[in-house]
Amino acid sequence: RAVAAALARGPAVFGPAIGRIGPALRGHRVSGETCVRPRHLYAVHKARGGDVTGLRPGEAARLLILVDGPDTDCYVALGAVHSVLHPIPGRLRDHIAMPKDNLYRSLHTRVVSPDGDPIEVIIRSRAMHPLAEYGIVASVREAGDHAAGREVAGRRDLVWLSRLLAWQSAAPSDRFLDGLRADLAPGTVAAFTADGRMVTLPEGATALDFAYALDDDSGERSIGALVNGRLAPLSVEVRSGNVVEVLTGPGASPSPEWLDFAVTAHARVGISEWLARHHAERSADAGRRRLAEALAGRRVDLLAAEARGDALAVARDLGYAELEEMYAALEAGSLRLPDLLARLLPR
């Protein structure tokens, strides 16, 4: 009811502003449409903390300018708006140059209406509009043939979605959701590689998260970073505009301590998987050494038993799909050495 009442007073606030914006756009040779867009009720609730007493039209709706031309015309339109409506300092957000992780692209500015009311103006091209309205699915809904589908799937701005699907299949549900909450938390920083490639990360992300965002190999072999040309540890927080160069070493590998400062789901899942995988490998190696030493004392060659398939047959008989699983179970204590020896020693 508060929103409806505020929108009823909207023409008195938005009308004069639209009356100035239209001629300004034409004067700057920009073709487009300006309309009033009500805000989502939850957005109004969140902005006002649940108290909607005295809700103003500028808090219940925003002006949307849909530009007919290319992306560059959005910036021309922004200049046109600022030429006739006073901009409020510090309230310009450029999600065209730095799109959100969900691919949303628009310019947001806050201006003062002719009557002195603050109003928000959103500027986007018509090509951006479907994605802003419907989300990522708009990027692929018109890809009717396989060639177009492959082209869309290869777009760099869908890399985050591809990583998300990979994490979902690889990580336990609780760990995946914990990491995803960090990735989707409000606030995004945009850092850059030395060659100018932009990497978007959630606020609070570190140089280690930056390394994993480049690729898993850079993350796993990282040993430090250069941030704006200065040496920094992997735990340093990345800020918007930082130029980050990841330093790697051929013998470097993830450490359990990395989980103390890794923020993104990609980094945390990658580190956890590597640690689990290599812990299993070390356990399997240790278990195999124990078994080999015990068999050697009884003049039985484990390598020969493996080559003949005897060891694998015993593992399958015990319910293990691979030899490494049996050896790891031996090291962990869930499989007793005397029981295994009884099966491998000649009768």
GROMACS .gro file of C-alpha atoms in nm:
model
  347
    1ARG     CA    1   0.000   0.000   0.000
    2ALA     CA    2   0.287   0.238   0.075
    3VAL     CA    3   0.445   0.167  -0.266
    4ALA     CA    4   0.112   0.213  -0.444
    5ALA     CA    5   0.059   0.547  -0.269
    6ALA     CA    6   0.412   0.661  -0.359
    7LEU     CA    7   0.368   0.559  -0.723
    8ALA     CA    8   0.044   0.752  -0.739
    9ARG     CA    9   0.250   1.064  -0.669
   10GLY     CA   10   0.512   0.955  -0.922
   11PRO     CA   11   0.405   1.168  -1.224
   12ALA     CA   12   0.464   1.487  -1.026
   13VAL     CA   13   0.822   1.377  -0.950
   14PHE     CA   14   0.924   1.182  -1.259
   15GLY     CA   15   0.732   1.384  -1.518
   16PRO     CA   16   0.953   1.697  -1.501
   17ALA     CA   17   1.267   1.480  -1.504
   18ILE     CA   18   1.151   1.285  -1.811
   19GLY     CA   19   1.058   1.619  -1.971
   20ARG     CA   20   1.423   1.725  -1.946
   21ILE     CA   21   1.582   1.389  -2.032
   22GLY     CA   22   1.399   1.345  -2.365
   23PRO     CA   23   1.526   1.665  -2.530
   24ALA     CA   24   1.874   1.609  -2.381
   25LEU     CA   25   1.897   1.263  -2.541
   26ARG     CA   26   1.786   1.401  -2.877
   27GLY     CA   27   2.034   1.687  -2.844
   28HIS     CA   28   2.312   1.430  -2.797
   29ARG     CA   29   2.178   1.226  -3.093
   30VAL     CA   30   2.084   0.929  -2.879
   31SER     CA   31   1.767   0.738  -2.961
   32GLY     CA   32   1.597   0.570  -2.669
   33GLU     CA   33   1.298   0.528  -2.444
   34THR     CA   34   1.257   0.658  -2.088
   35CYS     CA   35   1.007   0.497  -1.853
   36VAL     CA   36   0.929   0.465  -1.484
   37ARG     CA   37   1.016   0.123  -1.337
   38PRO     CA   38   0.872   0.030  -0.993
   39ARG     CA   39   1.127  -0.130  -0.765
   40HIS     CA   40   1.079  -0.481  -0.631
   41LEU     CA   41   0.894  -0.479  -0.300
   42TYR     CA   42   1.179  -0.659  -0.128
   43ALA     CA   43   1.426  -0.397  -0.252
   44VAL     CA   44   1.208  -0.123  -0.101
   45HIS     CA   45   1.177  -0.319   0.225
   46LYS     CA   46   1.553  -0.374   0.244
   47ALA     CA   47   1.639  -0.012   0.164
   48ARG     CA   48   1.401   0.120   0.428
   49GLY     CA   49   1.465  -0.144   0.691
   50GLY     CA   50   1.097  -0.241   0.687
   51ASP     CA   51   0.975   0.109   0.776
   52VAL     CA   52   0.789   0.249   0.474
   53THR     CA   53   0.633   0.545   0.654
   54GLY     CA   54   0.650   0.849   0.428
   55LEU     CA   55   0.782   0.649   0.131
   56ARG     CA   56   0.870   0.886  -0.155
   57PRO     CA   57   0.821   0.817  -0.528
   58GLY     CA   58   1.197   0.816  -0.582
   59GLU     CA   59   1.227   0.532  -0.331
   60ALA     CA   60   0.947   0.327  -0.485
   61ALA     CA   61   1.053   0.353  -0.850
   62ARG     CA   62   1.344   0.440  -1.077
   63LEU     CA   63   1.381   0.584  -1.423
   64LEU     CA   64   1.494   0.338  -1.690
   65ILE     CA   65   1.649   0.461  -2.015
   66LEU     CA   66   1.663   0.198  -2.290
   67VAL     CA   67   1.911   0.308  -2.554
   68ASP     CA   68   1.856   0.190  -2.912
   69GLY     CA   69   2.221   0.212  -3.016
   70PRO     CA   70   2.546   0.040  -2.911
   71ASP     CA   71   2.695   0.022  -2.563
   72THR     CA   72   2.887   0.346  -2.616
   73ASP     CA   73   2.557   0.533  -2.652
   74CYS     CA   74   2.480   0.443  -2.289
   75TYR     CA   75   2.768   0.665  -2.179
   76VAL     CA   76   2.650   0.944  -2.411
   77ALA     CA   77   2.305   0.908  -2.253
   78LEU     CA   78   2.465   0.931  -1.908
   79GLY     CA   79   2.629   1.257  -2.004
   80ALA     CA   80   2.298   1.385  -2.140
   81VAL     CA   81   2.120   1.304  -1.811
   82HIS     CA   82   2.390   1.474  -1.605
   83SER     CA   83   2.371   1.780  -1.827
   84VAL     CA   84   2.009   1.849  -1.727
   85LEU     CA   85   1.979   1.683  -1.382
   86HIS     CA   86   2.234   1.743  -1.107
   87PRO     CA   87   2.420   1.417  -1.025
   88ILE     CA   88   2.473   1.316  -0.663
   89PRO     CA   89   2.849   1.258  -0.609
   90GLY     CA   90   2.965   0.904  -0.540
   91ARG     CA   91   2.645   0.737  -0.661
   92LEU     CA   92   2.755   0.635  -1.013
   93ARG     CA   93   2.798   0.260  -1.068
   94ASP     CA   94   2.931   0.130  -1.398
   95HIS     CA   95   2.815  -0.229  -1.448
   96ILE     CA   96   2.884  -0.211  -1.820
   97ALA     CA   97   3.262  -0.185  -1.795
   98MET     CA   98   3.255  -0.413  -1.490
   99PRO     CA   99   2.953  -0.647  -1.516
  100LYS     CA  100   2.826  -0.829  -1.209
  101ASP     CA  101   2.902  -1.200  -1.175
  102ASN     CA  102   2.546  -1.277  -1.287
  103LEU     CA  103   2.628  -1.091  -1.613
  104TYR     CA  104   2.407  -0.790  -1.528
  105ARG     CA  105   2.513  -0.481  -1.725
  106SER     CA  106   2.378  -0.126  -1.679
  107LEU     CA  107   2.480   0.219  -1.568
  108HIS     CA  108   2.330   0.341  -1.239
  109THR     CA  109   2.335   0.706  -1.138
  110ARG     CA  110   2.151   0.909  -0.876
  111VAL     CA  111   2.038   1.260  -0.963
  112VAL     CA  112   1.823   1.538  -0.821
  113SER     CA  113   1.489   1.598  -0.992
  114PRO     CA  114   1.382   1.953  -1.092
  115ASP     CA  115   1.175   1.966  -0.772
  116GLY     CA  116   1.465   1.858  -0.553
  117ASP     CA  117   1.379   1.489  -0.505
  118PRO     CA  118   1.664   1.236  -0.542
  119ILE     CA  119   1.588   0.973  -0.806
  120GLU     CA  120   1.786   0.683  -0.946
  121VAL     CA  121   1.836   0.647  -1.321
  122ILE     CA  122   1.931   0.319  -1.489
  123ILE     CA  123   2.074   0.327  -1.842
  124ARG     CA  124   2.120   0.019  -2.057
  125SER     CA  125   2.100  -0.080  -2.422
  126ARG     CA  126   1.814  -0.288  -2.557
  127ALA     CA  127   2.063  -0.570  -2.609
  128MET     CA  128   2.139  -0.568  -2.235
  129HIS     CA  129   1.775  -0.552  -2.132
  130PRO     CA  130   1.672  -0.921  -2.167
  131LEU     CA  131   1.963  -1.037  -1.953
  132ALA     CA  132   1.888  -0.772  -1.691
  133GLU     CA  133   1.526  -0.886  -1.680
  134TYR     CA  134   1.564  -1.264  -1.700
  135GLY     CA  135   1.922  -1.337  -1.593
  136ILE     CA  136   2.176  -1.579  -1.737
  137VAL     CA  137   1.911  -1.785  -1.917
  138ALA     CA  138   1.859  -1.490  -2.154
  139SER     CA  139   2.211  -1.547  -2.285
  140VAL     CA  140   2.121  -1.886  -2.426
  141ARG     CA  141   1.746  -1.883  -2.486
  142GLU     CA  142   1.785  -1.749  -2.840
  143ALA     CA  143   2.069  -1.986  -2.935
  144GLY     CA  144   1.849  -2.206  -3.151
  145ASP     CA  145   2.116  -2.401  -3.337
  146HIS     CA  146   2.414  -2.598  -3.211
  147ALA     CA  147   2.670  -2.355  -3.356
  148ALA     CA  148   2.512  -2.061  -3.174
  149GLY     CA  149   2.491  -2.270  -2.858
  150ARG     CA  150   2.862  -2.348  -2.875
  151GLU     CA  151   2.942  -1.980  -2.933
  152VAL     CA  152   2.739  -1.878  -2.630
  153ALA     CA  153   2.890  -2.154  -2.416
  154GLY     CA  154   3.239  -2.027  -2.500
  155ARG     CA  155   3.177  -1.671  -2.392
  156ARG     CA  156   3.417  -1.543  -2.129
  157ASP     CA  157   3.134  -1.380  -1.936
  158LEU     CA  158   2.987  -1.725  -1.871
  159VAL     CA  159   3.308  -1.858  -1.714
  160TRP     CA  160   3.172  -1.805  -1.364
  161LEU     CA  161   2.864  -2.014  -1.442
  162SER     CA  162   3.083  -2.291  -1.585
  163ARG     CA  163   3.292  -2.292  -1.267
  164LEU     CA  164   2.979  -2.299  -1.057
  165LEU     CA  165   2.853  -2.613  -1.231
  166ALA     CA  166   3.194  -2.778  -1.192
  167TRP     CA  167   3.207  -2.697  -0.818
  168GLN     CA  168   2.855  -2.827  -0.766
  169SER     CA  169   2.944  -3.170  -0.901
  170ALA     CA  170   3.278  -3.187  -0.720
  171ALA     CA  171   3.212  -3.051  -0.372
  172PRO     CA  172   3.008  -3.182  -0.079
  173SER     CA  173   2.683  -2.988  -0.048
  174ASP     CA  174   2.767  -2.807   0.276
  175ARG     CA  175   3.111  -2.699   0.155
  176PHE     CA  176   2.973  -2.594  -0.183
  177LEU     CA  177   2.701  -2.380  -0.027
  178ASP     CA  178   2.940  -2.217   0.222
  179GLY     CA  179   3.171  -2.114  -0.060
  180LEU     CA  180   2.888  -2.006  -0.286
  181ARG     CA  181   2.753  -1.774  -0.017
  182ALA     CA  182   3.089  -1.597  -0.018
  183ASP     CA  183   3.090  -1.569  -0.397
  184LEU     CA  184   2.738  -1.425  -0.406
  185ALA     CA  185   2.777  -1.191  -0.111
  186PRO     CA  186   2.700  -0.824  -0.185
  187GLY     CA  187   2.995  -0.632  -0.321
  188THR     CA  188   3.238  -0.713  -0.600
  189VAL     CA  189   3.595  -0.608  -0.664
  190ALA     CA  190   3.749  -0.593  -1.010
  191ALA     CA  191   4.123  -0.657  -1.025
  192PHE     CA  192   4.345  -0.696  -1.329
  193THR     CA  193   4.622  -0.919  -1.455
  194ALA     CA  194   4.946  -0.766  -1.580
  195ASP     CA  195   4.820  -0.792  -1.939
  196GLY     CA  196   4.495  -0.609  -1.857
  197ARG     CA  197   4.252  -0.899  -1.816
  198MET     CA  198   3.981  -0.818  -1.561
  199VAL     CA  199   3.906  -1.067  -1.281
  200THR     CA  200   3.597  -1.012  -1.067
  201LEU     CA  201   3.597  -1.143  -0.711
  202PRO     CA  202   3.374  -1.103  -0.404
  203GLU     CA  203   3.474  -0.844  -0.146
  204GLY     CA  204   3.733  -0.980   0.096
  205ALA     CA  205   3.889  -1.212  -0.165
  206THR     CA  206   4.264  -1.263  -0.148
  207ALA     CA  207   4.550  -1.304  -0.392
  208LEU     CA  208   4.504  -1.679  -0.353
  209ASP     CA  209   4.143  -1.648  -0.473
  210PHE     CA  210   4.274  -1.439  -0.764
  211ALA     CA  211   4.520  -1.717  -0.853
  212TYR     CA  212   4.250  -1.984  -0.856
  213ALA     CA  213   4.024  -1.755  -1.061
  214LEU     CA  214   4.291  -1.760  -1.333
  215ASP     CA  215   4.311  -2.140  -1.341
  216ASP     CA  216   4.356  -2.432  -1.102
  217ASP     CA  217   4.723  -2.480  -1.196
  218SER     CA  218   4.810  -2.120  -1.102
  219GLY     CA  219   4.626  -2.163  -0.773
  220GLU     CA  220   4.790  -2.491  -0.677
  221ARG     CA  221   5.144  -2.374  -0.761
  222SER     CA  222   5.114  -2.020  -0.622
  223ILE     CA  223   5.374  -1.900  -0.372
  224GLY     CA  224   5.302  -1.526  -0.354
  225ALA     CA  225   5.190  -1.229  -0.557
  226LEU     CA  226   5.291  -0.890  -0.689
  227VAL     CA  227   5.015  -0.638  -0.616
  228ASN     CA  228   5.068  -0.312  -0.803
  229GLY     CA  229   5.429  -0.417  -0.845
  230ARG     CA  230   5.492  -0.486  -0.477
  231LEU     CA  231   5.558  -0.828  -0.328
  232ALA     CA  232   5.266  -0.953  -0.118
  233PRO     CA  233   5.163  -1.279   0.053
  234LEU     CA  234   4.882  -1.493  -0.086
  235SER     CA  235   4.666  -1.385   0.207
  236VAL     CA  236   4.665  -1.017   0.103
  237GLU     CA  237   4.316  -0.881   0.031
  238VAL     CA  238   4.261  -0.774  -0.330
  239ARG     CA  239   4.110  -0.428  -0.388
  240SER     CA  240   3.930  -0.292  -0.691
  241GLY     CA  241   4.176  -0.161  -0.947
  242ASN     CA  242   4.470  -0.369  -0.817
  243VAL     CA  243   4.702  -0.517  -1.077
  244VAL     CA  244   4.789  -0.865  -0.950
  245GLU     CA  245   5.060  -1.095  -1.081
  246VAL     CA  246   5.061  -1.446  -0.934
  247LEU     CA  247   5.403  -1.592  -0.850
  248THR     CA  248   5.429  -1.970  -0.887
  249GLY     CA  249   5.686  -2.237  -0.809
  250PRO     CA  250   5.724  -2.577  -0.982
  251GLY     CA  251   5.734  -2.762  -0.649
  252ALA     CA  252   5.465  -2.558  -0.473
  253SER     CA  253   5.142  -2.717  -0.358
  254PRO     CA  254   4.834  -2.629  -0.148
  255SER     CA  255   4.863  -2.619   0.229
  256PRO     CA  256   4.586  -2.674   0.488
  257GLU     CA  257   4.659  -2.319   0.613
  258TRP     CA  258   4.532  -2.184   0.281
  259LEU     CA  259   4.177  -2.260   0.391
  260ASP     CA  260   4.218  -1.995   0.662
  261PHE     CA  261   4.220  -1.713   0.405
  262ALA     CA  262   4.068  -1.857   0.085
  263VAL     CA  263   3.727  -1.696   0.032
  264THR     CA  264   3.579  -1.806  -0.302
  265ALA     CA  265   3.410  -2.140  -0.358
  266HIS     CA  266   3.646  -2.215  -0.645
  267ALA     CA  267   3.955  -2.176  -0.429
  268ARG     CA  268   3.819  -2.354  -0.121
  269VAL     CA  269   3.688  -2.651  -0.318
  270GLY     CA  270   4.009  -2.675  -0.519
  271ILE     CA  271   4.228  -2.669  -0.208
  272SER     CA  272   4.012  -2.920  -0.020
  273GLU     CA  273   4.004  -3.159  -0.315
  274TRP     CA  274   4.382  -3.140  -0.363
  275LEU     CA  275   4.448  -3.202   0.006
  276ALA     CA  276   4.204  -3.495   0.018
  277ARG     CA  277   4.345  -3.646  -0.300
  278HIS     CA  278   4.707  -3.621  -0.191
  279HIS     CA  279   4.629  -3.738   0.161
  280ALA     CA  280   4.475  -4.050   0.007
  281GLU     CA  281   4.781  -4.096  -0.215
  282ARG     CA  282   5.019  -4.064   0.081
  283SER     CA  283   4.810  -4.306   0.284
  284ALA     CA  284   4.807  -4.555  -0.003
  285ASP     CA  285   5.187  -4.528  -0.043
  286ALA     CA  286   5.242  -4.577   0.329
  287GLY     CA  287   5.007  -4.876   0.342
  288ARG     CA  288   5.173  -5.035   0.041
  289ARG     CA  289   5.517  -4.997   0.202
  290ARG     CA  290   5.393  -5.165   0.521
  291LEU     CA  291   5.251  -5.455   0.323
  292ALA     CA  292   5.560  -5.488   0.102
  293GLU     CA  293   5.791  -5.501   0.404
  294ALA     CA  294   5.574  -5.759   0.578
  295LEU     CA  295   5.561  -5.979   0.266
  296ALA     CA  296   5.934  -5.941   0.201
  297GLY     CA  297   6.001  -6.082   0.549
  298ARG     CA  298   5.814  -6.392   0.433
  299ARG     CA  299   5.992  -6.399   0.097
  300VAL     CA  300   5.691  -6.286  -0.105
  301ASP     CA  301   5.731  -6.011  -0.367
  302LEU     CA  302   5.436  -5.767  -0.362
  303LEU     CA  303   5.527  -5.626  -0.704
  304ALA     CA  304   5.503  -5.975  -0.853
  305ALA     CA  305   5.168  -6.031  -0.681
  306GLU     CA  306   5.043  -5.703  -0.831
  307ALA     CA  307   5.169  -5.797  -1.177
  308ARG     CA  308   4.991  -6.135  -1.164
  309GLY     CA  309   4.669  -5.967  -1.052
  310ASP     CA  310   4.666  -6.153  -0.722
  311ALA     CA  311   4.673  -5.832  -0.516
  312LEU     CA  312   4.386  -5.676  -0.714
  313ALA     CA  313   4.182  -5.993  -0.679
  314VAL     CA  314   4.226  -5.978  -0.300
  315ALA     CA  315   4.130  -5.608  -0.300
  316ARG     CA  316   3.812  -5.676  -0.498
  317ASP     CA  317   3.730  -5.970  -0.272
  318LEU     CA  318   3.756  -5.735   0.026
  319GLY     CA  319   3.526  -5.479  -0.139
  320TYR     CA  320   3.783  -5.228  -0.267
  321ALA     CA  321   3.759  -5.117  -0.630
  322GLU     CA  322   4.130  -5.030  -0.658
  323LEU     CA  323   4.454  -5.137  -0.493
  324GLU     CA  324   4.514  -4.783  -0.366
  325GLU     CA  325   4.190  -4.798  -0.166
  326MET     CA  326   4.300  -5.124   0.000
  327TYR     CA  327   4.643  -4.985   0.084
  328ALA     CA  328   4.492  -4.664   0.226
  329ALA     CA  329   4.253  -4.870   0.440
  330LEU     CA  330   4.552  -5.066   0.570
  331GLU     CA  331   4.729  -4.744   0.670
  332ALA     CA  332   4.411  -4.601   0.826
  333GLY     CA  333   4.364  -4.915   1.037
  334SER     CA  334   4.028  -5.016   0.895
  335LEU     CA  335   4.201  -5.321   0.741
  336ARG     CA  336   4.427  -5.533   0.963
  337LEU     CA  337   4.768  -5.636   0.832
  338PRO     CA  338   4.743  -6.000   0.955
  339ASP     CA  339   4.410  -6.042   0.771
  340LEU     CA  340   4.562  -5.910   0.449
  341LEU     CA  341   4.875  -6.124   0.483
  342ALA     CA  342   4.662  -6.434   0.531
  343ARG     CA  343   4.503  -6.372   0.192
  344LEU     CA  344   4.827  -6.294   0.004
  345LEU     CA  345   5.064  -6.555   0.148
  346PRO     CA  346   5.079  -6.889  -0.036
  347ARG     CA  347   4.885  -7.158   0.143
   0.00000   0.00000   0.00000
